[in-house]
Tab-separated table of C-alpha atoms in Angstrom:
chain	number	residue	atom	x	y	z
A	220	MET	CA	-50.696	-22.984	19.256
A	221	VAL	CA	-48.201	-21.296	17.799
A	222	LEU	CA	-49.281	-18.335	18.916
A	223	TYR	CA	-49.406	-19.759	22.086
A	224	LYS	CA	-45.799	-20.605	22.485
A	225	ILE	CA	-44.303	-17.100	21.342
A	226	PHE	CA	-46.018	-15.845	23.934
A	227	PHE	CA	-44.539	-17.756	26.893
A	228	ILE	CA	-41.704	-17.287	24.957
A	229	TYR	CA	-41.365	-13.285	25.193
A	230	ILE	CA	-43.364	-13.296	28.565
A	231	SER	CA	-40.671	-16.002	30.121
A	232	LEU	CA	-37.519	-13.509	27.921
A	233	PHE	CA	-39.337	-10.599	29.582
A	234	ASN	CA	-39.541	-11.391	32.732
A	235	ALA	CA	-35.852	-12.387	32.427
A	236	ILE	CA	-34.679	-8.761	31.037
A	237	PHE	CA	-36.877	-7.466	34.119
A	238	THR	CA	-35.246	-8.941	37.074
A	239	LEU	CA	-32.024	-8.272	35.554
A	240	LYS	CA	-33.108	-4.506	35.341
A	241	LEU	CA	-34.578	-4.695	38.737
A	242	ASN	CA	-31.429	-6.221	40.663
A	243	ILE	CA	-29.375	-4.221	38.777
A	244	THR	CA	-31.501	-1.162	39.782
A	245	LYS	CA	-31.578	-1.755	43.788
A	246	ASN	CA	-29.037	-2.752	43.725
A	247	ASN	CA	-25.885	-0.261	42.434
A	248	VAL	CA	-23.657	-2.109	45.250
A	249	ASN	CA	-23.199	-5.195	46.183
A	250	THR	CA	-21.288	-6.552	48.977
A	251	ASN	CA	-20.519	-9.217	47.412
A	252	GLN	CA	-18.555	-7.004	44.428
A	253	LEU	CA	-17.657	-3.544	44.172
A	254	LEU	CA	-18.856	-1.881	41.019
A	255	ASN	CA	-15.992	0.425	39.158
A	256	PHE	CA	-17.886	3.043	38.551
A	257	HIS	CA	-17.775	4.193	41.932
A	258	LEU	CA	-14.012	5.020	42.406
A	259	ILE	CA	-12.027	7.031	41.025
A	260	ASN	CA	-9.518	6.387	39.308
A	261	ASN	CA	-7.620	3.082	37.913
A	262	ASN	CA	-4.661	2.223	40.837
A	263	LEU	CA	-5.497	-1.692	41.355
A	264	LEU	CA	-4.408	-3.203	45.011
A	265	THR	CA	-1.563	-5.661	43.677
A	266	ASN	CA	-1.259	-9.087	43.846
A	267	LYS	CA	1.626	-9.327	47.148
A	268	TYR	CA	-1.674	-8.893	49.224
A	269	SER	CA	-2.597	-12.297	49.396
A	270	ILE	CA	-4.941	-14.824	50.730
A	271	ARG	CA	-2.747	-17.117	52.199
A	272	SER	CA	-4.135	-16.207	55.872
A	273	LEU	CA	-7.300	-14.580	57.042
A	274	ILE	CA	-7.395	-12.453	59.945
A	275	ASN	CA	-10.903	-11.175	60.337
A	276	ILE	CA	-11.607	-10.224	62.621
A	277	PRO	CA	-15.505	-9.035	63.981
A	278	LEU	CA	-16.408	-5.426	65.479
A	279	GLN	CA	-18.992	-4.244	68.067
A	280	LYS	CA	-20.607	-0.801	67.680
A	281	SER	CA	-20.766	1.283	70.475
A	282	GLN	CA	-22.521	3.808	72.441
A	283	THR	CA	-20.655	6.300	71.252
A	284	THR	CA	-21.206	5.228	67.519
A	285	LEU	CA	-17.208	3.849	67.788
A	286	TYR	CA	-15.943	0.290	65.995
A	287	SER	CA	-14.382	-1.570	68.839
A	288	ILE	CA	-12.986	-5.115	69.449
A	289	ASN	CA	-13.043	-7.929	72.473
A	290	LEU	CA	-9.573	-8.853	73.000
A	291	ASN	CA	-8.347	-10.951	76.474
A	292	ILE	CA	-5.416	-10.076	78.494
A	293	GLY	CA	-3.090	-11.293	81.239
A	294	ASP	CA	-2.732	-15.058	82.655
A	295	PRO	CA	-6.132	-15.420	83.740
A	296	LYS	CA	-7.844	-14.094	80.957
A	297	GLN	CA	-9.623	-10.492	81.311
A	298	ASN	CA	-11.938	-8.982	78.692
A	299	PHE	CA	-11.974	-5.616	76.821
A	300	SER	CA	-13.565	-4.498	74.162
A	301	LEU	CA	-11.112	-1.564	72.978
A	302	ILE	CA	-11.927	1.311	70.451
A	303	LEU	CA	-11.004	0.931	67.286
A	304	ASP	CA	-8.272	4.234	66.720
A	305	SER	CA	-6.577	5.007	63.038
A	306	GLY	CA	-5.634	8.032	64.492
A	307	SER	CA	-3.146	6.864	67.548
A	308	SER	CA	-0.702	4.453	67.966
A	309	TYR	CA	-0.911	3.059	71.971
A	310	VAL	CA	-2.717	0.301	73.168
A	311	TRP	CA	-3.843	0.492	76.595
A	312	ALA	CA	-7.015	0.552	79.144
A	313	TYR	CA	-7.629	1.830	81.953
A	314	ASN	CA	-6.204	0.484	85.374
A	315	SER	CA	-7.728	-0.897	88.576
A	316	ILE	CA	-6.694	1.970	90.622
A	317	CYS	CA	-8.033	4.963	88.201
A	318	ASN	CA	-11.124	5.841	91.052
A	319	THR	CA	-12.335	9.281	88.085
A	320	CYS	CA	-11.864	6.193	85.156
A	321	LYS	CA	-15.147	5.970	83.204
A	322	SER	CA	-15.148	2.296	81.839
A	323	HIS	CA	-17.351	-1.448	82.070
A	324	ASN	CA	-13.859	-2.921	82.468
A	325	LYS	CA	-10.185	-2.486	83.948
A	326	PHE	CA	-7.651	-4.383	84.341
A	327	ILE	CA	-6.786	-5.580	87.451
A	328	ALA	CA	-2.409	-6.186	87.026
A	329	ASP	CA	-2.581	-8.360	91.056
A	330	ASN	CA	-5.075	-11.245	88.807
A	331	SER	CA	-2.194	-11.932	86.331
A	332	LYS	CA	0.529	-13.879	86.884
A	333	THR	CA	2.279	-12.878	83.435
A	334	PHE	CA	2.066	-9.309	83.660
A	335	ILE	CA	5.600	-7.612	83.402
A	336	GLN	CA	5.396	-3.575	85.262
A	337	SER	CA	7.741	-0.932	83.442
A	338	LYS	CA	8.217	2.551	85.536
A	339	GLU	CA	8.003	4.360	81.966
A	340	THR	CA	5.031	7.018	81.906
A	341	ILE	CA	3.331	7.815	79.002
A	342	ASN	CA	1.049	10.891	78.290
A	343	MET	CA	-1.229	10.906	75.412
A	344	ASN	CA	-4.217	13.655	73.655
A	345	TYR	CA	-7.250	13.652	72.139
A	346	LEU	CA	-9.838	15.014	71.708
A	347	SER	CA	-12.300	13.924	73.847
A	348	GLY	CA	-9.374	13.871	76.335
A	349	ASN	CA	-5.978	12.967	77.336
A	350	ALA	CA	-4.965	10.105	79.566
A	351	LYS	CA	-1.307	9.751	81.320
A	352	GLY	CA	-1.052	5.622	81.837
A	353	ASN	CA	2.487	2.887	83.107
A	354	LEU	CA	3.782	1.223	79.764
A	355	CYS	CA	3.661	-2.834	80.792
A	356	GLN	CA	3.907	-6.160	79.245
A	357	ASP	CA	1.382	-9.293	79.278
A	358	ASN	CA	-0.295	-11.399	76.772
A	359	LEU	CA	-3.097	-10.484	74.731
A	360	TYR	CA	-5.064	-12.577	72.339
A	361	ILE	CA	-7.200	-11.266	70.024
A	362	ASN	CA	-9.955	-14.650	68.438
A	363	LYS	CA	-8.846	-17.819	68.731
A	364	ASN	CA	-5.663	-17.458	66.795
A	365	ILE	CA	-3.694	-14.686	67.731
A	366	ASN	CA	-2.362	-14.740	70.629
A	367	ILE	CA	0.920	-12.237	71.214
A	368	PRO	CA	3.239	-12.812	74.258
A	369	ASN	CA	4.124	-10.203	76.435
A	370	PHE	CA	2.732	-7.104	74.901
A	371	TYR	CA	3.598	-3.405	75.494
A	372	PHE	CA	0.658	-1.525	76.389
A	373	LEU	CA	-0.222	1.292	78.742
A	374	LEU	CA	-2.054	1.168	82.057
A	375	VAL	CA	-3.751	3.958	82.565
A	376	TYR	CA	-4.042	5.452	86.099
A	377	GLU	CA	-5.307	9.354	84.567
A	378	SER	CA	-7.860	10.334	82.580
A	379	SER	CA	-10.255	13.337	81.919
A	380	ILE	CA	-12.073	11.420	78.376
A	381	ASP	CA	-15.356	12.085	78.719
A	382	PHE	CA	-17.275	8.512	77.765
A	383	GLU	CA	-17.498	5.565	79.306
A	384	ILE	CA	-14.718	3.124	77.508
A	385	ASP	CA	-12.180	-0.366	78.379
A	386	GLY	CA	-9.885	1.798	76.454
A	387	ILE	CA	-8.728	2.369	73.012
A	388	LEU	CA	-6.477	0.271	69.929
A	389	GLY	CA	-4.235	2.478	67.671
A	390	LEU	CA	-3.471	0.751	64.444
A	391	SER	CA	-1.551	4.223	63.404
A	392	LYS	CA	2.365	3.925	62.523
A	393	GLY	CA	2.995	5.148	66.559
A	394	SER	CA	5.900	8.559	66.141
A	395	PHE	CA	7.139	8.195	68.601
A	396	ASN	CA	8.005	5.005	69.399
A	397	LYS	CA	7.089	2.488	66.829
A	398	LYS	CA	8.482	-0.685	68.548
A	399	TYR	CA	5.298	-0.204	71.565
A	400	SER	CA	2.608	0.607	68.611
A	401	PHE	CA	0.703	-2.349	68.192
A	402	MET	CA	1.026	-3.317	64.576
A	403	ASN	CA	4.923	-3.302	65.155
A	404	GLN	CA	5.153	-5.925	68.003
A	405	LEU	CA	2.723	-8.589	65.147
A	406	LYS	CA	5.295	-7.479	62.886
A	407	GLU	CA	7.935	-8.883	64.826
A	408	LYS	CA	7.485	-11.751	66.658
A	409	ASN	CA	5.764	-13.524	62.705
A	410	ILE	CA	2.399	-12.959	63.541
A	411	ILE	CA	2.150	-11.342	60.320
A	412	LYS	CA	3.780	-10.846	56.963
A	413	ASN	CA	2.381	-7.363	55.769
A	414	ASN	CA	2.096	-4.637	57.700
A	415	ILE	CA	-1.668	-3.619	56.482
A	416	ILE	CA	-4.416	-2.896	57.929
A	417	LEU	CA	-8.341	-2.924	56.092
A	418	TYR	CA	-11.262	-1.314	57.559
A	419	ASP	CA	-14.743	-2.442	56.256
A	420	LEU	CA	-17.012	-1.450	59.014
A	421	PHE	CA	-20.475	-1.863	56.864
A	422	ASN	CA	-19.450	-5.571	58.054
A	423	LYS	CA	-18.297	-4.955	61.293
A	424	SER	CA	-14.932	-6.395	60.349
A	425	PHE	CA	-11.741	-5.348	59.948
A	426	TYR	CA	-8.721	-7.245	58.045
A	427	ILE	CA	-4.693	-7.656	59.331
A	428	ASP	CA	-2.155	-9.010	57.157
A	429	GLU	CA	-3.996	-10.395	54.293
A	430	ILE	CA	-7.111	-9.087	53.311
A	431	PRO	CA	-9.897	-10.814	51.036
A	432	GLU	CA	-9.914	-11.600	47.077
A	433	LEU	CA	-12.632	-9.147	46.200
A	434	TYR	CA	-9.950	-6.226	47.325
A	435	ILE	CA	-6.919	-7.483	45.542
A	436	ARG	CA	-9.090	-7.485	42.215
A	437	GLN	CA	-10.687	-3.961	42.757
A	438	LYS	CA	-10.514	-0.636	41.579
A	439	SER	CA	-9.721	2.361	44.436
A	440	VAL	CA	-8.639	5.226	44.964
A	441	SER	CA	-4.964	5.510	46.114
A	442	CYS	CA	-3.019	8.437	48.226
A	443	LYS	CA	0.426	8.589	50.292
A	444	ASN	CA	0.485	9.062	53.417
A	445	LYS	CA	0.754	13.396	53.810
A	446	ASP	CA	2.626	12.863	57.288
A	447	ASP	CA	5.373	10.198	58.302
A	448	LYS	CA	6.011	12.120	61.628
A	449	SER	CA	3.102	11.939	63.416
A	450	ASN	CA	0.239	9.123	64.266
A	451	PHE	CA	-2.088	10.822	61.668
A	452	TRP	CA	-3.397	8.911	58.022
A	453	LYS	CA	-4.270	12.709	55.829
A	454	CYS	CA	-4.576	12.301	52.290
A	455	ASP	CA	-4.665	15.543	50.435
A	456	ILE	CA	-7.795	17.316	48.605
A	457	ASN	CA	-8.492	18.617	45.216
A	458	THR	CA	-12.050	19.607	46.622
A	459	ILE	CA	-14.996	19.389	48.762
A	460	LYS	CA	-19.089	20.618	47.894
A	461	VAL	CA	-21.254	21.191	50.763
A	462	ASP	CA	-25.085	20.691	49.865
A	463	ASN	CA	-23.840	21.171	46.122
A	464	ILE	CA	-21.779	23.857	46.874
A	465	SER	CA	-17.468	24.050	46.631
A	466	ILE	CA	-16.830	25.499	49.829
A	467	MET	CA	-12.614	24.361	49.134
A	468	MET	CA	-9.516	23.042	47.414
A	469	GLU	CA	-6.450	21.984	47.438
A	470	THR	CA	-6.496	20.925	51.971
A	471	GLU	CA	-6.111	18.074	53.790
A	472	ILE	CA	-7.894	15.007	54.890
A	473	ILE	CA	-7.179	13.328	58.387
A	474	PHE	CA	-8.928	9.385	57.988
A	475	ASP	CA	-9.844	8.839	62.266
A	476	SER	CA	-11.789	5.568	62.963
A	477	GLY	CA	-11.799	7.132	66.419
A	478	THR	CA	-13.742	10.080	66.083
A	479	ASN	CA	-17.788	9.641	65.623
A	480	GLY	CA	-18.629	12.324	63.141
A	481	ILE	CA	-17.262	14.761	60.081
A	482	ILE	CA	-14.875	17.725	61.457
A	483	PHE	CA	-13.698	20.820	60.302
A	484	PRO	CA	-11.608	23.395	60.677
A	485	MET	CA	-12.547	26.693	62.068
A	486	LYS	CA	-12.341	28.951	59.230
A	487	TYR	CA	-14.670	27.404	57.390
A	488	LYS	CA	-17.140	27.812	60.004
A	489	GLU	CA	-18.754	30.831	58.300
A	490	TYR	CA	-19.035	28.739	55.057
A	491	LEU	CA	-20.454	25.873	57.025
A	492	LYS	CA	-23.029	28.387	58.733
A	493	ASN	CA	-25.034	30.194	55.446
A	494	ILE	CA	-24.447	27.080	54.137
A	495	ILE	CA	-26.868	25.479	56.735
A	496	LYS	CA	-28.806	29.006	56.798
A	497	ASN	CA	-29.795	28.793	52.511
A	498	ASN	CA	-30.830	25.184	53.341
A	499	LYS	CA	-34.915	25.474	53.618
A	500	ASN	CA	-35.501	22.647	55.320
A	501	LEU	CA	-32.558	22.997	57.959
A	502	GLU	CA	-33.558	26.546	58.432
A	503	GLU	CA	-37.586	25.549	58.476
A	504	ASN	CA	-36.255	23.103	61.849
A	505	LYS	CA	-34.495	25.823	63.217
A	506	CYS	CA	-31.142	23.924	62.839
A	507	GLU	CA	-27.644	25.462	63.812
A	508	PHE	CA	-24.361	25.671	64.877
A	509	LYS	CA	-24.527	25.583	68.818
A	510	TYR	CA	-20.288	26.301	70.851
A	511	PHE	CA	-19.884	24.667	73.521
A	512	GLU	CA	-17.162	25.741	75.275
A	513	ASP	CA	-16.742	22.962	77.238
A	514	GLU	CA	-15.671	20.862	74.179
A	515	GLN	CA	-14.577	23.967	72.688
A	516	LEU	CA	-16.527	23.111	70.309
A	517	TYR	CA	-19.545	23.803	68.174
A	518	GLU	CA	-22.124	21.404	66.250
A	519	LEU	CA	-24.758	21.101	64.488
A	520	ILE	CA	-27.990	20.901	66.085
A	521	CYS	CA	-31.976	21.541	65.619
A	522	ASN	CA	-34.254	23.039	67.908
A	523	GLU	CA	-37.106	20.356	66.417
A	524	SER	CA	-37.023	17.176	65.436
A	525	ILE	CA	-36.451	16.741	61.903
A	526	LYS	CA	-38.314	14.016	60.731
A	527	TYR	CA	-40.466	15.904	58.302
A	528	TYR	CA	-37.064	16.593	56.718
A	529	ASP	CA	-35.880	13.981	53.809
A	530	ILE	CA	-32.543	13.347	54.894
A	531	ASN	CA	-33.281	10.073	53.124
A	532	LYS	CA	-33.139	11.367	49.606
A	533	ARG	CA	-30.334	10.615	47.475
A	534	GLU	CA	-28.440	13.428	46.868
A	535	ASN	CA	-25.389	14.210	49.364
A	536	PHE	CA	-24.634	16.628	51.323
A	537	PHE	CA	-21.226	16.381	51.041
A	538	GLU	CA	-18.328	15.110	47.973
A	539	PHE	CA	-15.231	14.855	48.702
A	540	TYR	CA	-13.274	14.811	44.880
A	541	PHE	CA	-9.877	13.499	45.441
A	542	ASP	CA	-8.706	13.737	42.262
A	543	LYS	CA	-8.274	16.973	39.893
A	544	LYS	CA	-8.731	14.569	36.713
A	545	SER	CA	-12.341	13.073	38.313
A	546	LYS	CA	-15.715	14.311	38.331
A	547	ASN	CA	-16.950	11.003	40.662
A	548	SER	CA	-16.956	11.586	44.605
A	549	PHE	CA	-17.475	10.084	47.557
A	550	GLY	CA	-20.566	10.940	49.510
A	551	ILE	CA	-21.694	11.380	52.269
A	552	LYS	CA	-25.641	11.851	53.154
A	553	LEU	CA	-26.922	14.390	56.481
A	554	ASN	CA	-29.554	11.332	57.182
A	555	ASP	CA	-25.375	9.431	57.897
A	556	LEU	CA	-24.217	11.975	60.316
A	557	LEU	CA	-28.117	11.450	62.140
A	558	CYS	CA	-27.719	11.314	66.222
A	559	GLU	CA	-30.706	8.995	67.774
A	560	ASP	CA	-32.308	11.951	69.442
A	561	ASP	CA	-33.128	13.328	65.364
A	562	LYS	CA	-32.368	16.776	66.956
A	563	SER	CA	-28.785	16.722	65.884
A	564	PHE	CA	-25.796	15.163	63.379
A	565	TYR	CA	-22.616	14.055	64.122
A	566	LEU	CA	-21.311	18.005	61.993
A	567	PHE	CA	-18.223	19.601	64.189
A	568	ILE	CA	-15.859	22.540	63.545
A	569	LEU	CA	-13.427	23.089	66.230
A	570	ASP	CA	-10.493	25.135	65.881
A	571	ARG	CA	-7.644	22.745	67.349
A	572	LYS	CA	-6.776	21.314	63.691
A	573	LYS	CA	-6.299	22.557	60.045
A	574	GLU	CA	-7.433	19.917	58.599
A	575	ILE	CA	-11.228	17.908	57.926
A	576	ILE	CA	-10.999	15.194	59.871
A	577	LEU	CA	-13.573	12.235	58.806
A	578	GLY	CA	-14.514	9.739	60.958
A	579	SER	CA	-16.824	6.480	62.148
A	580	PRO	CA	-19.540	7.653	59.567
A	581	PHE	CA	-16.877	8.175	56.863
A	582	PHE	CA	-15.593	4.705	57.596
A	583	GLU	CA	-18.678	2.757	57.403
A	584	LYS	CA	-19.886	4.134	54.069
A	585	TYR	CA	-16.415	3.194	52.715
A	586	SER	CA	-13.160	0.229	52.760
A	587	VAL	CA	-10.226	2.044	53.702
A	588	LEU	CA	-6.458	-0.192	53.772
A	589	PHE	CA	-3.467	1.068	55.668
A	590	ASN	CA	-0.530	0.199	54.134
A	591	LEU	CA	1.924	1.258	57.063
A	592	ASP	CA	4.965	0.051	55.359
A	593	ASP	CA	4.612	1.551	51.832
A	594	ASN	CA	2.932	4.647	53.801
A	595	LEU	CA	-0.543	4.380	51.364
A	596	ILE	CA	-3.937	4.893	51.356
A	597	ASN	CA	-6.427	3.138	49.846
A	598	ILE	CA	-10.175	3.890	49.828
A	599	PHE	CA	-12.731	1.120	48.466
A	600	GLY	CA	-16.616	2.116	47.687
A	601	VAL	CA	-18.661	-0.811	49.922
A	602	GLY	CA	-21.851	-0.651	51.291
A	603	ASN	CA	-25.683	-1.103	50.237
A	604	ASP	CA	-26.818	2.292	50.763
A	605	PHE	CA	-24.164	3.938	49.550
A	606	TYR	CA	-25.336	6.217	46.184
A	607	ASP	CA	-22.473	8.955	44.716
A	608	TYR	CA	-23.247	11.442	42.821
A	609	LYS	CA	-22.352	9.649	39.197
A	610	THR	CA	-24.457	6.789	40.644
A	611	THR	CA	-27.794	8.266	41.516
A	612	THR	CA	-28.052	9.734	37.950
A	613	ASN	CA	-27.051	5.641	36.914
A	614	TYR	CA	-30.612	4.256	38.953
A	615	GLU	CA	-32.435	7.247	37.072
A	616	ILE	CA	-30.844	5.541	34.088
A	617	GLY	CA	-31.996	2.233	35.594
A	618	LYS	CA	-36.230	3.338	36.790
A	619	LEU	CA	-36.097	5.042	32.746
A	620	LYS	CA	-35.770	2.198	31.607
A	621	ILE	CA	-37.809	-0.295	33.632
A	622	ILE	CA	-40.327	2.488	32.327
A	623	LEU	CA	-39.207	2.473	29.122
A	624	ILE	CA	-39.564	-1.774	29.003
A	625	ILE	CA	-42.635	-2.150	30.706
A	626	ILE	CA	-44.342	0.178	27.893
A	627	VAL	CA	-42.690	-2.383	25.382
A	628	CYS	CA	-45.010	-4.970	27.307
A	629	ILE	CA	-48.087	-3.191	26.663
A	630	LEU	CA	-46.686	-2.935	22.938
A	631	LEU	CA	-46.016	-6.015	22.694
A	632	ILE	CA	-49.613	-7.499	24.262
A	633	PHE	CA	-51.547	-4.662	22.230
A	634	ILE	CA	-50.232	-6.050	18.723
A	635	LEU	CA	-50.405	-10.070	20.871
A	636	ALA	CA	-53.629	-9.495	20.567
A	637	ARG	CA	-54.640	-7.405	17.133
A	638	ILE	CA	-52.904	-10.934	16.225
A	639	GLN	CA	-55.383	-13.707	17.411
A	640	CYS	CA	-57.947	-11.236	16.824
A	641	ILE	CA	-57.602	-11.178	12.829
A	642	TYR	CA	-56.472	-15.195	13.722
A	643	ARG	CA	-59.833	-16.039	14.845
A	644	ARG	CA	-61.824	-13.423	12.317
A	645	ARG	CA	-60.090	-15.464	9.296
A	646	GLN	CA	-60.578	-19.081	11.009
A	647	SER	CA	-64.219	-17.883	11.348
A	648	TYR	CA	-64.082	-16.752	7.462
A	649	ASN	CA	-63.040	-20.183	6.736
A	650	LYS	CA	-65.424	-22.139	8.571
A	651	LEU	CA	-68.373	-19.015	6.130
A	652	GLU	CA	-66.330	-20.600	3.103
A	653	ILE	CA	-65.987	-24.338	3.678
A	654	LEU	CA	-69.992	-23.727	4.472
A	655	VAL	CA	-70.843	-22.745	1.091
């Protein structure tokens, strides 16, 4: 009887330990808890970011792999889905008079009772094209809680952007006229107190003014915005590895949620071409950078479907090191850049930029906080499928621990069986002695 009790206790302990180890191994990153070993330094957010009035705005992923927000403009309300863009500052929608503009919805000024027109014209330049519009004012509604009267925005009547969108919601400071920037208008009208934005694309959300308590208590990478005079959020990058090959040091990174891939400047073209050529899996599928004259860029494209290529492996194809002293990195797998056709990647080489641009694939794996008041950027590791160079090692260690636990359990079961056998023999000897 004692033997069975010991065996039951042992099985219960084994089940608890095994379950714990299995959960740790499977969920290296929990959506409700960030693990510190994913992060590079010990910068903690201060408690000035309270959770007094948390504004969580849900997002939608568009066909262009960018993320948009649903909002309404005018009275009566007209619905639009605007692309979130951390690389620009203006909020705009297409005017109904624009016949060449590609859009699902266009703003009809004559239908709004609160619309105010001005004569000021503003030109906007994007990587995907240019847009020209008139400055206007009208009521803006986001969710049921945010109502911004007399909001400044642009009605675009001329555009060369070649993909279908309703418009753009710019979230940078605004280099030319901060008065018209989205966040500045919210703060001037006392809708927000803290001039901060948090992207959480993994959960298809973004926060303004306040952030979840989870982020306040967690460590993050912090860097100073290098360019306060432009629309871009820039950080210094110490080292970048591509396919475990270090190709650059001491360059700049632009965080641009309005870009649907990763873009390298032209000066690194030969480095990238050689790395792709030396990668056996990509070489077998005849993958190479092809030039598109209309867009003036190179894109990584394969002649054959890459479904046979093991792009789901845990090793990162790109690793970004923001800190000289740390060995940890923010990694991106090649699978994160794969297009829907299974033959091309959202990986580009562009001649118009000197910096590296991290677009929506990076924002999908990591939460990024922009502090417009202090001009700071914080990056948090997040995502169930997130593995960097160090977590891969931890994952392998987790598997090894489970194997060792199983071996120990088998040995203990064998020992228990031997003990039970000896116990039965002793009982048999006792019976024989009694008979004698």
